[in-house]
Short mmCIF file of C-alpha atoms in Angstrom, two decimals:
data_model
loop_
_atom_site.label_atom_id
_atom_site.label_comp_id
_atom_site.label_asym_id
_atom_site.label_seq_id
_atom_site.Cartn_x
_atom_site.Cartn_y
_atom_site.Cartn_z
CA GLU A 1 0.00 0.00 0.00
CA PRO A 2 1.39 3.44 -0.91
CA GLU A 3 2.54 5.52 1.99
CA VAL A 4 3.84 8.95 2.84
CA THR A 5 7.46 8.97 3.94
CA GLN A 6 9.32 11.62 5.91
CA THR A 7 12.97 12.30 6.56
CA PRO A 8 14.71 12.58 8.89
CA SER A 9 12.87 10.74 11.63
CA HIS A 10 14.60 12.86 14.26
CA GLN A 11 16.44 16.16 13.89
CA VAL A 12 18.30 17.96 16.62
CA THR A 13 19.31 21.54 15.92
CA GLN A 14 20.49 24.59 17.78
CA MET A 15 18.33 27.66 18.23
CA GLY A 16 18.67 30.04 15.31
CA GLN A 17 19.63 27.36 12.80
CA GLU A 18 17.69 26.54 9.64
CA VAL A 19 16.10 23.15 9.23
CA ILE A 20 14.44 21.47 6.28
CA LEU A 21 12.00 18.67 6.83
CA ARG A 22 11.25 16.45 3.85
CA CYS A 23 8.22 14.51 2.79
CA VAL A 24 7.61 12.21 -0.16
CA PRO A 25 3.87 12.23 -0.90
CA ILE A 26 1.89 9.37 -2.37
CA SER A 27 2.56 9.65 -6.08
CA ASN A 28 -0.85 10.64 -7.47
CA HIS A 29 -1.88 12.87 -4.60
CA LEU A 30 -2.46 16.53 -5.29
CA TYR A 31 -2.88 18.18 -1.89
CA PHE A 32 -0.17 18.43 0.70
CA TYR A 33 -0.18 19.51 4.32
CA TRP A 34 2.05 20.05 7.28
CA TYR A 35 0.83 19.62 10.84
CA ARG A 36 2.70 19.71 14.08
CA GLN A 37 2.20 18.19 17.51
CA ILE A 38 3.97 19.68 20.48
CA LEU A 39 4.58 16.96 23.06
CA GLY A 40 1.38 16.17 24.92
CA GLN A 41 -0.72 18.63 22.94
CA LYS A 42 -3.12 18.43 20.05
CA VAL A 43 -2.17 18.10 16.41
CA GLU A 44 -2.21 21.57 14.82
CA PHE A 45 -2.55 22.53 11.17
CA LEU A 46 0.30 24.58 9.74
CA VAL A 47 -0.20 24.87 5.98
CA SER A 48 -1.82 23.31 2.94
CA PHE A 49 -0.34 23.34 -0.55
CA TYR A 50 -1.86 22.71 -3.94
CA ASN A 51 -0.75 23.37 -7.50
CA ASN A 52 2.56 24.77 -6.29
CA GLU A 53 1.12 27.38 -4.03
CA ILE A 54 -0.13 27.73 -0.47
CA SER A 55 -3.89 27.17 -0.18
CA GLU A 56 -4.24 28.01 3.48
CA LYS A 57 -1.98 28.66 6.43
CA SER A 58 -2.49 29.01 10.14
CA GLU A 59 -1.30 31.82 12.37
CA ILE A 60 1.53 29.53 13.49
CA PHE A 61 2.92 29.58 9.93
CA ASP A 62 4.70 32.91 10.08
CA ASP A 63 7.55 34.31 7.99
CA GLN A 64 9.97 31.85 9.55
CA PHE A 65 8.24 28.99 7.77
CA SER A 66 8.13 28.16 4.08
CA VAL A 67 7.09 25.21 1.93
CA GLU A 68 7.93 24.10 -1.55
CA ARG A 69 8.09 21.17 -3.95
CA PRO A 70 11.58 21.68 -5.28
CA ASP A 71 11.64 18.75 -7.69
CA GLY A 72 7.99 17.87 -8.20
CA SER A 73 8.16 14.94 -5.82
CA ASN A 74 9.52 15.99 -2.45
CA PHE A 75 7.49 18.40 -0.34
CA THR A 76 9.56 20.35 2.14
CA LEU A 77 8.99 22.49 5.21
CA LYS A 78 11.74 24.96 6.01
CA ILE A 79 12.12 26.77 9.30
CA ARG A 80 14.59 29.62 8.78
CA SER A 81 15.64 30.39 12.32
CA THR A 82 14.47 27.80 14.79
CA LYS A 83 13.22 28.68 18.24
CA LEU A 84 12.92 26.48 21.30
CA GLU A 85 9.14 26.48 20.91
CA ASP A 86 9.47 24.92 17.44
CA SER A 87 10.36 21.64 19.13
CA ALA A 88 7.57 19.28 18.10
CA MET A 89 6.66 16.32 15.93
CA TYR A 90 5.99 17.51 12.38
CA PHE A 91 3.65 15.46 10.24
CA CYS A 92 3.27 15.62 6.51
CA ALA A 93 -0.08 14.56 5.05
CA THR A 94 -1.33 14.17 1.51
CA SER A 95 -4.73 13.86 -0.09
CA LEU A 96 -5.83 12.68 -3.51
CA GLY A 97 -8.32 15.43 -4.19
CA VAL A 98 -11.65 17.02 -3.58
CA THR A 99 -13.77 13.88 -3.94
CA THR A 100 -11.91 11.82 -1.37
CA TYR A 101 -11.72 12.77 2.25
CA GLU A 102 -8.80 10.86 3.58
CA GLN A 103 -5.54 12.54 4.41
CA TYR A 104 -2.67 10.09 4.62
CA PHE A 105 -0.10 10.95 7.26
CA GLY A 106 3.58 10.23 7.31
CA PRO A 107 5.33 8.86 10.40
CA GLY A 108 6.55 12.31 11.41
CA THR A 109 9.84 14.06 12.07
CA ARG A 110 10.67 14.82 15.66
CA LEU A 111 12.40 18.21 15.79
CA THR A 112 14.33 19.08 18.92
CA VAL A 113 15.65 22.63 19.20
CA THR A 114 18.29 23.13 21.90
CA GLY B 1 -13.83 28.93 14.41
CA ASP B 2 -14.12 25.19 14.16
CA SER B 3 -13.25 23.15 17.22
CA VAL B 4 -13.32 19.59 18.54
CA THR B 5 -13.71 18.65 22.18
CA GLN B 6 -12.66 15.22 23.27
CA MET B 7 -13.04 13.23 26.42
CA GLU B 8 -10.10 13.77 28.72
CA GLY B 9 -7.76 10.86 29.17
CA PRO B 10 -6.01 8.73 29.91
CA VAL B 11 -8.47 5.86 29.77
CA THR B 12 -7.52 2.44 31.13
CA LEU B 13 -9.72 -0.58 30.49
CA SER B 14 -9.48 -4.30 30.86
CA GLU B 15 -9.39 -6.49 27.80
CA GLU B 16 -12.88 -7.23 26.39
CA ALA B 17 -14.40 -4.18 28.07
CA PHE B 18 -16.73 -1.80 26.23
CA LEU B 19 -15.14 1.42 25.04
CA THR B 20 -16.65 4.85 24.54
CA ILE B 21 -14.60 7.95 23.80
CA ASN B 22 -16.72 11.06 23.59
CA CYS B 23 -16.25 13.70 20.92
CA THR B 24 -18.30 16.82 20.27
CA TYR B 25 -17.66 19.49 17.71
CA THR B 26 -18.42 23.09 16.81
CA ALA B 27 -18.45 23.96 13.14
CA THR B 28 -20.46 25.88 10.61
CA GLY B 29 -22.05 24.10 7.70
CA TYR B 30 -21.70 20.38 7.23
CA PRO B 31 -18.30 19.14 8.34
CA SER B 32 -16.91 15.70 7.74
CA LEU B 33 -15.88 13.86 10.90
CA PHE B 34 -12.97 11.51 11.50
CA TRP B 35 -11.30 9.36 14.07
CA TYR B 36 -7.55 8.97 13.74
CA VAL B 37 -5.40 6.58 15.77
CA GLN B 38 -1.75 6.98 16.69
CA TYR B 39 0.04 3.84 17.84
CA PRO B 40 3.23 4.26 19.88
CA GLY B 41 6.05 5.63 17.76
CA GLU B 42 3.93 5.93 14.64
CA GLY B 43 2.06 8.58 12.68
CA LEU B 44 -1.66 9.10 12.50
CA GLN B 45 -3.83 6.57 10.72
CA LEU B 46 -7.40 7.14 9.68
CA LEU B 47 -9.60 4.78 11.68
CA LEU B 48 -13.02 5.76 10.36
CA LYS B 49 -14.97 8.64 8.92
CA ALA B 50 -18.48 9.97 8.32
CA THR B 51 -19.33 12.67 5.85
CA LYS B 52 -22.98 13.47 6.56
CA ALA B 53 -25.51 13.39 9.35
CA ASP B 54 -26.57 9.91 10.56
CA ASP B 55 -23.70 8.23 8.70
CA LYS B 56 -21.98 5.51 10.71
CA GLY B 57 -18.29 5.01 10.17
CA SER B 58 -16.83 1.63 11.12
CA ASN B 59 -13.50 -0.15 10.96
CA LYS B 60 -11.72 -2.86 12.97
CA GLY B 61 -14.70 -3.22 15.30
CA PHE B 62 -14.83 0.51 16.05
CA GLU B 63 -17.91 2.55 15.22
CA ALA B 64 -18.98 6.18 15.38
CA THR B 65 -22.22 7.83 14.27
CA TYR B 66 -22.44 11.41 13.02
CA ARG B 67 -25.12 13.05 15.20
CA LYS B 68 -25.87 16.53 13.96
CA GLU B 69 -28.55 17.20 16.57
CA THR B 70 -26.04 16.68 19.40
CA THR B 71 -22.95 17.69 17.36
CA SER B 72 -21.27 14.47 18.45
CA PHE B 73 -19.20 11.66 16.98
CA HIS B 74 -18.50 9.28 19.85
CA LEU B 75 -16.17 6.35 19.25
CA GLU B 76 -17.29 2.93 20.47
CA LYS B 77 -16.01 -0.62 20.47
CA GLY B 78 -17.76 -3.57 22.01
CA SER B 79 -14.73 -5.56 23.15
CA VAL B 80 -11.31 -3.95 23.26
CA GLN B 81 -8.00 -5.76 22.87
CA VAL B 82 -4.53 -5.01 24.17
CA SER B 83 -3.57 -4.09 20.60
CA ASP B 84 -6.07 -1.20 20.69
CA SER B 85 -3.81 0.68 23.10
CA ALA B 86 -3.06 3.96 21.34
CA VAL B 87 -3.97 7.63 21.25
CA TYR B 88 -7.27 8.39 19.53
CA PHE B 89 -7.96 11.75 17.89
CA CYS B 90 -11.31 13.07 16.82
CA ALA B 91 -11.11 15.52 13.91
CA LEU B 92 -13.21 17.42 11.43
CA ASN B 93 -12.86 19.29 8.20
CA ARG B 94 -15.26 21.50 6.35
CA GLY B 95 -16.45 18.70 4.16
CA PHE B 96 -14.13 18.84 1.20
CA GLY B 97 -11.18 16.51 0.76
CA ASN B 98 -8.65 19.29 0.50
CA GLU B 99 -9.64 21.12 3.66
CA LYS B 100 -7.43 21.20 6.71
CA LEU B 101 -8.20 18.92 9.64
CA THR B 102 -9.02 20.35 13.05
CA PHE B 103 -8.13 17.91 15.80
CA GLY B 104 -9.20 17.32 19.35
CA THR B 105 -6.63 16.93 22.10
CA GLY B 106 -6.44 13.16 21.80
CA THR B 107 -7.36 10.42 24.28
CA ARG B 108 -4.74 7.94 25.39
CA LEU B 109 -6.23 4.47 25.73
CA THR B 110 -4.47 1.67 27.58
CA ILE B 111 -5.89 -1.84 27.61
CA ILE B 112 -4.64 -4.20 30.29
CA PRO B 113 -4.79 -7.98 29.91
#
């Protein structure tokens, strides 16, 4: 069964550093999302992406965050200057399209900012 | 805005017990409703869904019915197993496949033999 993959599984970085989290969506999916889950808290929406542009973003997704599909397959989330409060599990999700309702989630990348 | 309220956890049950995890929602229009499950060390997996009022979603012995009159989508299972131990998230979106998901806080379920 096709699945969403994410790399790395765990990233440790120092405050102020840039990080790039990578996701490989299911091949025929058209909609892409990033969510995050701070330890012990709810899963929060960050951004959705379709047709090479952002469809919607939350207030969490400020100028420090960006997303892109650099090569038409990978879907990346960049945090330009990490803060301690960015420490969380980041999940990529993908969806086939408007007529199907299921978002398929990757296993997540645990980001630890020290 | 949209929101999901879930039963506080953690919940501990004995094997073969009956499970209910309550979920209520606030949303305009006609949202679609979901239960996701997160097993230890893994990502979220869709457990079941319902896209309109009175629909019943079911999977792996779990069921939930979309009740518009009570804005609820409670998760039930008649006889839980140790392998059901996980965190369960209730979620909604605005009814189209490309819409973001809004999650509840999650309920940690532990089943003891």
